[in-house]
Short mmCIF file of C-alpha atoms and ligand atoms in Angstrom, two decimals:
data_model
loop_
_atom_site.label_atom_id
_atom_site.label_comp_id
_atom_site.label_asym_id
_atom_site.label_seq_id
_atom_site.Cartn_x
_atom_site.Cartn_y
_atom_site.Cartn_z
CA UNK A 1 13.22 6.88 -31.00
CA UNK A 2 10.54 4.20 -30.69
CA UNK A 3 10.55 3.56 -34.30
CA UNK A 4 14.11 2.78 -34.23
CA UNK A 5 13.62 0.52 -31.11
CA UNK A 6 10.95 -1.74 -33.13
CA UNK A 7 13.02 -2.09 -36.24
CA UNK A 8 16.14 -3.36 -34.67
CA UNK A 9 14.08 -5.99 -32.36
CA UNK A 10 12.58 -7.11 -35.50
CA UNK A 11 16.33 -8.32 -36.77
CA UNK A 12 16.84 -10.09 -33.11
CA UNK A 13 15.93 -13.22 -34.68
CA UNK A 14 19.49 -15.33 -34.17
CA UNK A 15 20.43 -15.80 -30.34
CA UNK A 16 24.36 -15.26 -29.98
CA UNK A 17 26.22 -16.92 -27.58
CA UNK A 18 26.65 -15.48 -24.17
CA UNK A 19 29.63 -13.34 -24.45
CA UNK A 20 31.58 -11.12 -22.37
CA UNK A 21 30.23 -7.58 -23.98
CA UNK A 22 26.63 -8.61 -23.37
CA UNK A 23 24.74 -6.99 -20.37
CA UNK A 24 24.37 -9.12 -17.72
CA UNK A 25 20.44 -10.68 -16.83
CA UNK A 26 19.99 -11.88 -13.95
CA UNK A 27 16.80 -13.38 -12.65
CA UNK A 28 16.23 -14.83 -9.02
CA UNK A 29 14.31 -17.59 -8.90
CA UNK A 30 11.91 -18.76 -5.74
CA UNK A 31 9.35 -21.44 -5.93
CA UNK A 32 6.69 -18.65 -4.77
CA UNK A 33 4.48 -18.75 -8.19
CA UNK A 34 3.39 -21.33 -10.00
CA UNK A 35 3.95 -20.09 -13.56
CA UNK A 36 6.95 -19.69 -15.75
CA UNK A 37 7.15 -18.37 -18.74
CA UNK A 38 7.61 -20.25 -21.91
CA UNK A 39 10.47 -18.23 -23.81
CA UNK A 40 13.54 -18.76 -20.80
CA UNK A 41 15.39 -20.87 -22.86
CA UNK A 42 15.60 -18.35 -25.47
CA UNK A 43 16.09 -15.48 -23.44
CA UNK A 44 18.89 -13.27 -23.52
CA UNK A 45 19.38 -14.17 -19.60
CA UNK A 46 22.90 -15.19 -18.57
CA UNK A 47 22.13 -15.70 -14.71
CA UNK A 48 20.13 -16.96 -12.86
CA UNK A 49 20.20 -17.02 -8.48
CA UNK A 50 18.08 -19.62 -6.40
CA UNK A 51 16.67 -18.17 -3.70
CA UNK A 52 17.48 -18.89 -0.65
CA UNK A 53 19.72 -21.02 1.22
CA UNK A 54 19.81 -19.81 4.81
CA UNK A 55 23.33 -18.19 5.79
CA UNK A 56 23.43 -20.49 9.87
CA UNK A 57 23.47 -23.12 7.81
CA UNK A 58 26.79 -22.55 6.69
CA UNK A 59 28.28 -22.19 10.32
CA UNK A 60 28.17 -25.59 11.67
CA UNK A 61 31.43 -27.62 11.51
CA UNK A 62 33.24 -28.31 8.42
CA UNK A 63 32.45 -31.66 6.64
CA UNK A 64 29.07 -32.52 6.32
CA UNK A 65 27.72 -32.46 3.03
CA UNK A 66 23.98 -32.12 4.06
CA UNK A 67 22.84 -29.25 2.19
CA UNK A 68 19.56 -27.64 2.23
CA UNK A 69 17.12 -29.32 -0.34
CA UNK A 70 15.73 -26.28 -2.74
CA UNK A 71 12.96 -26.57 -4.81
CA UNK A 72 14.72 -28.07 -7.73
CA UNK A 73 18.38 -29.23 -8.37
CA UNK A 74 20.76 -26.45 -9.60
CA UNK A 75 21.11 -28.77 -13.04
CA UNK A 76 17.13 -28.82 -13.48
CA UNK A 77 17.62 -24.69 -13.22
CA UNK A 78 20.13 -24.70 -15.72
CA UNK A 79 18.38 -26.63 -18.40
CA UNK A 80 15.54 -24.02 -17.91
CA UNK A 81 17.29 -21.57 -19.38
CA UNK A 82 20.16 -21.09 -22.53
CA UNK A 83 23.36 -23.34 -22.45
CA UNK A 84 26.16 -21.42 -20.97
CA UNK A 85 23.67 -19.71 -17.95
CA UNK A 86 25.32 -19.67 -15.03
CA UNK A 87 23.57 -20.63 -12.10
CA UNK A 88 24.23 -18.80 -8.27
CA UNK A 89 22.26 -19.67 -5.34
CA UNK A 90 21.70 -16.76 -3.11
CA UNK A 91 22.37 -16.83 0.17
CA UNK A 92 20.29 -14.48 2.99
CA UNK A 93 17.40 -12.35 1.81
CA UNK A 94 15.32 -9.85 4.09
CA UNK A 95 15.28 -10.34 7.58
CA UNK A 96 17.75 -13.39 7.44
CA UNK A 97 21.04 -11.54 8.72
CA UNK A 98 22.12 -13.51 12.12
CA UNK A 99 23.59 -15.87 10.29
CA UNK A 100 25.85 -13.51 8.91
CA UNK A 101 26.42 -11.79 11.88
CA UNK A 102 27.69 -15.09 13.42
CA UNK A 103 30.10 -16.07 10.62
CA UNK A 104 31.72 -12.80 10.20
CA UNK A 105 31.96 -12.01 13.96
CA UNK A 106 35.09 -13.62 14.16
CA UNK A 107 38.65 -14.76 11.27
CA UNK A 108 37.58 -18.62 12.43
CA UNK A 109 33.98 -17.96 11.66
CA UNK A 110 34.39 -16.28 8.17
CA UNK A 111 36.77 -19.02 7.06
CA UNK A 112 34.39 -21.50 8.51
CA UNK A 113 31.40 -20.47 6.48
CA UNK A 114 33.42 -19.63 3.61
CA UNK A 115 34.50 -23.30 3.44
CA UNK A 116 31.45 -24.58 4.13
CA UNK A 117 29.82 -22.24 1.47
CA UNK A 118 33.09 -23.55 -1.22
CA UNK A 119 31.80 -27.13 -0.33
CA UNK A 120 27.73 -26.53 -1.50
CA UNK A 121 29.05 -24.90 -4.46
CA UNK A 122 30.68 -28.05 -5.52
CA UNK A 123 28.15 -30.59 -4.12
CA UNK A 124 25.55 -29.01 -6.23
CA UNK A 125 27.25 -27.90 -9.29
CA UNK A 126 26.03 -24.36 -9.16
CA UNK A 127 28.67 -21.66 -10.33
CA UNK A 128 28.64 -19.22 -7.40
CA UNK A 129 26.52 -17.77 -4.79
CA UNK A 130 24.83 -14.34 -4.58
CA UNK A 131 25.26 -12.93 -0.83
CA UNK A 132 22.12 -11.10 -0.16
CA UNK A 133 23.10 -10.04 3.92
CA UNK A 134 20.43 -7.29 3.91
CA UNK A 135 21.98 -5.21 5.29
CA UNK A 136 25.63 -5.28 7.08
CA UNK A 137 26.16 -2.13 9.29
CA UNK A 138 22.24 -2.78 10.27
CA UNK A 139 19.36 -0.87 8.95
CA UNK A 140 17.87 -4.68 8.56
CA UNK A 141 14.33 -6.10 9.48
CA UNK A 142 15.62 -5.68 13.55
CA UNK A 143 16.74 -2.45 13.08
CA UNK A 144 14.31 -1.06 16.15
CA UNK A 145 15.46 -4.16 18.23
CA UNK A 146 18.68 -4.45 17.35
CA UNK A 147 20.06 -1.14 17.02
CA UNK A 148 23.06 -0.26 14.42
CA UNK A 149 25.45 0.61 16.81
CA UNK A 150 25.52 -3.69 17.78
CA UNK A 151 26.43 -3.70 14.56
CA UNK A 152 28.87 -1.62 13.40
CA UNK A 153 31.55 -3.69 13.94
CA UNK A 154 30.14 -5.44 10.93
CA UNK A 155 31.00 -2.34 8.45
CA UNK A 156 34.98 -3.48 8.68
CA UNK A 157 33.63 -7.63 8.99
CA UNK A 158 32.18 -7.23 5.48
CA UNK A 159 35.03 -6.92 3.22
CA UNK A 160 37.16 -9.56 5.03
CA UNK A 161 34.21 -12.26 4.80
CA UNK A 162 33.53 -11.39 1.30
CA UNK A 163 37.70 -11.68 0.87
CA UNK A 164 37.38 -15.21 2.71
CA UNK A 165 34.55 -16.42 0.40
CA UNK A 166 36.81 -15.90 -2.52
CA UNK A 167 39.52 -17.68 -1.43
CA UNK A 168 37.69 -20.78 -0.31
CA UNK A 169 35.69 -20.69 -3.84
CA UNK A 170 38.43 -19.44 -5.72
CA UNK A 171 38.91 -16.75 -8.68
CA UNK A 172 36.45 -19.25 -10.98
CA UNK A 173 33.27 -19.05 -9.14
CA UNK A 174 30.89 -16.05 -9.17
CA UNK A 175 30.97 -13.86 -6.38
CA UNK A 176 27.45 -11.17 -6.20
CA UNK A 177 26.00 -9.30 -3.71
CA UNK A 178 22.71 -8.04 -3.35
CA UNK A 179 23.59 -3.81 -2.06
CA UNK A 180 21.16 -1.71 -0.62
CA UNK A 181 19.12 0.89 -3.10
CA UNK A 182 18.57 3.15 -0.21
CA UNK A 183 21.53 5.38 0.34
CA UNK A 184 21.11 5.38 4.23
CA UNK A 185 21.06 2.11 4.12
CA UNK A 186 24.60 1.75 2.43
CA UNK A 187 26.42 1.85 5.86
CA UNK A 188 29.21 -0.91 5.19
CA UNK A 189 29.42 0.55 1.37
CA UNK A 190 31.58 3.52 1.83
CA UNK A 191 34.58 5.00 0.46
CA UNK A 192 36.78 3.00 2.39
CA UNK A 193 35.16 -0.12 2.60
CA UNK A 194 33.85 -0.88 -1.34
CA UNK A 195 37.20 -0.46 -3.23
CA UNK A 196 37.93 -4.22 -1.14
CA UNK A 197 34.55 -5.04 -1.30
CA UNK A 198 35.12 -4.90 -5.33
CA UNK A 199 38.15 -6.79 -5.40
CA UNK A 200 36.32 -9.81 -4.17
CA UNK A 201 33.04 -9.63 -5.73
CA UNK A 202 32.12 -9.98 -9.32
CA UNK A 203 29.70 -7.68 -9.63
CA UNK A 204 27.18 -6.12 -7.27
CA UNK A 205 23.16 -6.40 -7.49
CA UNK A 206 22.15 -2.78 -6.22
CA UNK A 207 18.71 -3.40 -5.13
CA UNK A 208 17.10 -0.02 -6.75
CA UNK A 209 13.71 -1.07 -5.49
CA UNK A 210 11.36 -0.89 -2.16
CA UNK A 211 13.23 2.82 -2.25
CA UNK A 212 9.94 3.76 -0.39
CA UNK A 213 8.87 1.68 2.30
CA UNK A 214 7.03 1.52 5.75
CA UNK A 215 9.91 3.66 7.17
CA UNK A 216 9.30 6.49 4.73
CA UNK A 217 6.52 9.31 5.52
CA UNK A 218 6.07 10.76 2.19
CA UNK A 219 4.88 9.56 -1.06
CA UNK A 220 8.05 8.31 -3.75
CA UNK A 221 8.47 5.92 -6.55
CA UNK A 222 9.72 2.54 -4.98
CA UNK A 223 11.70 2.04 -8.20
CA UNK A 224 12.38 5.53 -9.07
CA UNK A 225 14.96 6.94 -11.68
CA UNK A 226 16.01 9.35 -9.96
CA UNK A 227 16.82 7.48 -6.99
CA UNK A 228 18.04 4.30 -8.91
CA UNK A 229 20.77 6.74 -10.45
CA UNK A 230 21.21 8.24 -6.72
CA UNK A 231 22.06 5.02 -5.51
CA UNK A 232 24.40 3.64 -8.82
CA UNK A 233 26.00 7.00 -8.00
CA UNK A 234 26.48 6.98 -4.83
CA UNK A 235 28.20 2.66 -5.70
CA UNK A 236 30.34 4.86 -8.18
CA UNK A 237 31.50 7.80 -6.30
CA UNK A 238 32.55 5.06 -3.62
CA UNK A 239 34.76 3.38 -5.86
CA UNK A 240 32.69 0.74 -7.32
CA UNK A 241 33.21 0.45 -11.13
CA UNK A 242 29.88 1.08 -13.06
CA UNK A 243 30.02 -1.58 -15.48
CA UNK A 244 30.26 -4.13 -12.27
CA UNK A 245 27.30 -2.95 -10.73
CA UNK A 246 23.75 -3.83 -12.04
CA UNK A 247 20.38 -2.49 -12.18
CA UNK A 248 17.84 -4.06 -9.99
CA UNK A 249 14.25 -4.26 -11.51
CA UNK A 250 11.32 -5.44 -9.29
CA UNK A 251 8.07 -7.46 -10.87
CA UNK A 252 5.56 -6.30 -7.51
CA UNK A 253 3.69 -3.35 -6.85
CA UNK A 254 3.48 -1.58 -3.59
CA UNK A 255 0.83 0.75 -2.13
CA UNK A 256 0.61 2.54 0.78
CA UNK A 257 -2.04 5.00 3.08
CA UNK A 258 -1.52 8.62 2.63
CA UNK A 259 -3.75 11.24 4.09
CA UNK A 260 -5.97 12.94 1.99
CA UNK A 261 -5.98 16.77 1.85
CA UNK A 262 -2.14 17.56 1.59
CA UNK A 263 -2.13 15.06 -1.40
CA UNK A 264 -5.19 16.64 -2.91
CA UNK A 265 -2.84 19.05 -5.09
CA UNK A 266 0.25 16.77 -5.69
CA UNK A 267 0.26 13.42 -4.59
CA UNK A 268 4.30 12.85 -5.44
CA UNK A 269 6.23 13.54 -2.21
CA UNK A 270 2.83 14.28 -0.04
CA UNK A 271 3.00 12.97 3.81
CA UNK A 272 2.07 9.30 4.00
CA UNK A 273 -0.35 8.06 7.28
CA UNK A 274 2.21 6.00 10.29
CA UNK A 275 3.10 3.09 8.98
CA UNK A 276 5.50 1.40 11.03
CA UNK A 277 5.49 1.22 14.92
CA UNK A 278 8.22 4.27 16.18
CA UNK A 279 9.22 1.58 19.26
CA UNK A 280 9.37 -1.64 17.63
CA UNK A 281 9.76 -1.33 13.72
CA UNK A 282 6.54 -3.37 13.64
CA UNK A 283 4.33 -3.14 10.17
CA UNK A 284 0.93 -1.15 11.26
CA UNK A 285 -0.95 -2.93 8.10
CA UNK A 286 -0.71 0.67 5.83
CA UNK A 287 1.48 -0.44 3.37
CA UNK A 288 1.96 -3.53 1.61
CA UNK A 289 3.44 -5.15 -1.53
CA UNK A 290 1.91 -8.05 -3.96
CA UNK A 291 3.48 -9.83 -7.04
CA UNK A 292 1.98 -9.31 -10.34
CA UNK A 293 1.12 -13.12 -10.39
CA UNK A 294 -0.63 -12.80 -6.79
CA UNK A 295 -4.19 -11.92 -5.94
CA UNK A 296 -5.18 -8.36 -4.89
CA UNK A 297 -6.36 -7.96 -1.36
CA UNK A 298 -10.22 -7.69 -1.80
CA UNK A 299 -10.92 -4.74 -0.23
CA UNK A 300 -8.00 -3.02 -2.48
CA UNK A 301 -9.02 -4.66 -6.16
CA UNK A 302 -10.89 -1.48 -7.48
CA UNK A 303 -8.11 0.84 -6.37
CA UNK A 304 -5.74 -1.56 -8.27
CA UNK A 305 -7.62 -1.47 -11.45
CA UNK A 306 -7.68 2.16 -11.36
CA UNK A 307 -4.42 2.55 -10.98
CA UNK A 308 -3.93 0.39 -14.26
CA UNK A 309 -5.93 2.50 -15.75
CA UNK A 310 -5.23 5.54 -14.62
CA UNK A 311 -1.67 5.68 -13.34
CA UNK A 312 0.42 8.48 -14.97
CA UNK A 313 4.44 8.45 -15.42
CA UNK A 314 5.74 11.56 -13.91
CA UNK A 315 6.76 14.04 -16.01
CA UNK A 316 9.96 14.70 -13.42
CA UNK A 317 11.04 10.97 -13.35
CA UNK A 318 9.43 8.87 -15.97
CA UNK A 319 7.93 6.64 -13.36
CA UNK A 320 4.55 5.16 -13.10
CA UNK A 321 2.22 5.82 -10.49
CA UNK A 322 -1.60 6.08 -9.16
CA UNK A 323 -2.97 8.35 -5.76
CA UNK A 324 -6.61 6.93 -5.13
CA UNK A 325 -7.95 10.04 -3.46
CA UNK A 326 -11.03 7.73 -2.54
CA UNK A 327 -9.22 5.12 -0.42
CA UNK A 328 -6.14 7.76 -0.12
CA UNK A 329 -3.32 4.92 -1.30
CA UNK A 330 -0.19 5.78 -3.44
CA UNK A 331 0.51 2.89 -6.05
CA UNK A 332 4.13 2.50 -7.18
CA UNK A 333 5.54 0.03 -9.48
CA UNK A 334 7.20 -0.30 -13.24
CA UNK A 335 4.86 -0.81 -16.33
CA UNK A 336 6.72 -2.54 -19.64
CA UNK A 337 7.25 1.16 -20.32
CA UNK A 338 9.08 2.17 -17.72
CA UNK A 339 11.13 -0.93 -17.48
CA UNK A 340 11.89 -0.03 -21.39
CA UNK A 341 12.70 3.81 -20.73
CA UNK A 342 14.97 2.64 -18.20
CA UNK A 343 17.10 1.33 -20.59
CA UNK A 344 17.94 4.84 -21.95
CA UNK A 345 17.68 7.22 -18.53
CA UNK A 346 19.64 4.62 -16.15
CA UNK A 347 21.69 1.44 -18.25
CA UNK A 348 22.61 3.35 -20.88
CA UNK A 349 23.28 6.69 -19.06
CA UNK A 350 24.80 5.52 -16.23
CA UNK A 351 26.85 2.68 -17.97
CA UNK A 352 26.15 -0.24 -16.02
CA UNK A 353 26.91 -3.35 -16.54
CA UNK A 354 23.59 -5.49 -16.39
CA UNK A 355 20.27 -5.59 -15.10
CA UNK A 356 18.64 -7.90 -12.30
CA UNK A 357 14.45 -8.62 -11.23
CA UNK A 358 13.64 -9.92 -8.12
CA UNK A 359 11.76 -12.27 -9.37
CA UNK A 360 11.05 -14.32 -12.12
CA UNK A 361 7.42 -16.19 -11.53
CA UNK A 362 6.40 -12.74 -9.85
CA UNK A 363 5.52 -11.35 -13.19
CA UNK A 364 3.32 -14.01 -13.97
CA UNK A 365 1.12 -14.87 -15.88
CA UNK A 366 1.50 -12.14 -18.52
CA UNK A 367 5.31 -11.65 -17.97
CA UNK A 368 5.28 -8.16 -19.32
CA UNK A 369 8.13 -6.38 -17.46
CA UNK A 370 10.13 -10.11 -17.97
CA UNK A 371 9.42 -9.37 -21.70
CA UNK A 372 10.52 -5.78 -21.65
CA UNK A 373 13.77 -6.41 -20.00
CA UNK A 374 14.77 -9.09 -22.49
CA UNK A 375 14.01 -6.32 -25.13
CA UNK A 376 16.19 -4.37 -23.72
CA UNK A 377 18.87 -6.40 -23.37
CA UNK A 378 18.93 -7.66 -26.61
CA UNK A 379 18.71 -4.12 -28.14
CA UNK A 380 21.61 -3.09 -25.84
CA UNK A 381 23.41 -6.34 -26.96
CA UNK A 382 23.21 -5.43 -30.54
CA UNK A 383 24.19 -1.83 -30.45
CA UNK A 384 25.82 -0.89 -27.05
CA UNK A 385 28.14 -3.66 -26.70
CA UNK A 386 31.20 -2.20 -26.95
CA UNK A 387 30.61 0.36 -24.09
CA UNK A 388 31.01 -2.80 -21.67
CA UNK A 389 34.45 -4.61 -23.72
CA UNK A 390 37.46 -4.68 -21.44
C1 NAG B 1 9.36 12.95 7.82
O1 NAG B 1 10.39 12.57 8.72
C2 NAG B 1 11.48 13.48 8.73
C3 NAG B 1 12.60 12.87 9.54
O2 NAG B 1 12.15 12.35 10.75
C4 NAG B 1 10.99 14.82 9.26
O3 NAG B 1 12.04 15.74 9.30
C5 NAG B 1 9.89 15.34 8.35
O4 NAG B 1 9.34 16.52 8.86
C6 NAG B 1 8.78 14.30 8.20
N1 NAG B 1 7.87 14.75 7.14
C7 NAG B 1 6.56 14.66 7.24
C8 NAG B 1 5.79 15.16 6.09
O5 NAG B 1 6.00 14.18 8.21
#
């Protein structure tokens, strides 16, 4: 299998064209990390989405043409990368929802933003925006504070502002959405709701990552087969198409504090320590996230080493993973390897139409799991392609 793998990679010496029966690639893009890496404008990557514009800024009145400065101009993105990338800027991210909440509360409000939206698209050239409203329905960063049931109205909103975004950009722009990976946290993505919800977006990013977080209490891979193929399953049984939703990929690794003798025998699924406050949703500093390009907290640099060193992939799932029974923390991320075997057990298996990383200069400075996913891509271009044709 491997073998076979090398062989055709060493042919992959001719970029083709971006066409419509490659898998989509999308990388984000933040002005977080320093480093890039050098081979972007020979990778096989046909997106890429500047993060973030801030979604209130879209609900003043209509006219101004005052937009946000980002780091760089959308045209300086796009001659980073292959001729013929297209280039989104995302919208939102974590914890940014309320202006969302404001523009879809009301027809007026969705058309407003929508237009205003329609108008940045055009004043900076870009060729669509990726909505990342994380999450509508609730389940957000406020969730303790703001409790779902404020927002439920938002679970019928949705649709309808995504529907107003397309008409005020029109059936030539791209349309994404960044989706929940959690399944409880798909509460405006539901039988009813997503066959509309497809109808106006491209293609969806399904976030299969930070599937364990500070809410969980047991131990589970963040990006985890088995629940990346939960979630793209529970997208398809809802009506989304499978070849217009993508695979998210995420260049960090996250840790968190179990306890120590019920993960003695089997640290996969044993009971984490609190992590979040019950009242207020607040972080209680047991669980935390770096990129690959950032430093390690001090006191947690020998754990981290060992679990480079010592992390296994488990045998159940494929993924990779470390329990420190010293300092009693879980490590979860992807290695090159299990961004490769992915490729097989998830994009090929499940049919999907691309693959996304949040993000980009995270995976500095070796760019290992940037490297593997172009790989795969390319080795998917050159012998799957005609599981995505129309
Ligand atoms: C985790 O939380 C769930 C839901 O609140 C609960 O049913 C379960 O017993 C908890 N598990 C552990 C190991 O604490």
């Amino acid at each position: 299998m491997f073998w076979k793998i090398k062989t055709c990679l060493a042919g992959a010496l001719l970029l083709p064209a971006i066409g419509a029966t490659e898998l989509r690639n999308i990388m984000y893009l933040t002005n977080q990390h320093e480093i890039f890496p050098g081979d972007t404008q020979t990778a096989p990557v046909t997106h890429v989405a500047m993060s973030f514009m801030r979604p209130h800024v879209f609900n003043r009145p209509e006219g101004s043409h005052d937009w946000p400065a980002m780091w760089q101009t959308v045209e300086a993105t796009r001659a980073q990368f292959r001729d013929g990338v297209k280039v989104l800027i995302a919208i939102g991210g974590w914890g940014d929802t309320e202006g969302f909440s404001d523009a879809a509360r009301t027809a007026e409000g969705q058309k407003r933003w929508a237009a205003n939206v329609a108008a940045m698209v055009k004043d900076t050239g870009a060729d669509g925006v990726d909505i990342d409203w994380e999450y509508p329905g609730g389940n957000g960063e406020d969730y303790k504070t703001v409790p779902n049931e404020e927002k439920a109205w938002e679970i019928e909103a949705y649709p309808k502002f995504l529907g107003e975004i397309r008409t005020a950009l029109g059936a030539n722009k791209i349309i994404s959405a960044a989706v929940p990976g959690k399944v409880g946290d798909m509460l405006a993505f539901t039988a009813d709701t997503l066959p509309t919800i497809m109808q106006h977006v491209d293609f969806l990013n399904v976030m299969t990552y930070d599937m364990m977080n500070r809410r969980d209490n047991v131990t589970k891979h963040h990006t985890g087969v088995k629940l990346s193929i939960e979630a793209l399953d529970a997208y398809i049984d809802r009506g989304a198409r499978a070849k217009d939703l993508n695979l998210g990929f995420a260049f960090y690794v996250k840790w968190f504090k179990t306890q120590h003798e019920p993960c003695l025998a089997n640290p996969i699924g044993c009971p984490t320590v609190l992590m979040e406050d019950p009242e207020t949703g607040a972080d209680l500093g047991q669980a935390g996230a770096f990129a690959w390009a950032d430093q390690t907290p001090d006191w947690l640099s020998a754990s981290w080493q060992a679990a480079l060193t010592w992390g296994k992939y488990d045998p159940d799932d494929g993924s990779y993973y470390h329990w420190d029974e010293n300092l009693d923390v879980w490590w979860t991320f992807d290695t090159a390897r299990a961004v490769r075997n992915k490729f097989q057990s998830i994009v090929r298996s499940k049919g999907v139409g691309g693959v996304f990383a949040w993000e980009l200069g995270s995976d500095g400075p070796q760019f290992s799991r940037w490297q593997a996913l172009n790989k795969g891509v390319d080795f998917a271009n050159r012998h799957h392609s005609q599981k995505h044709e129309l």
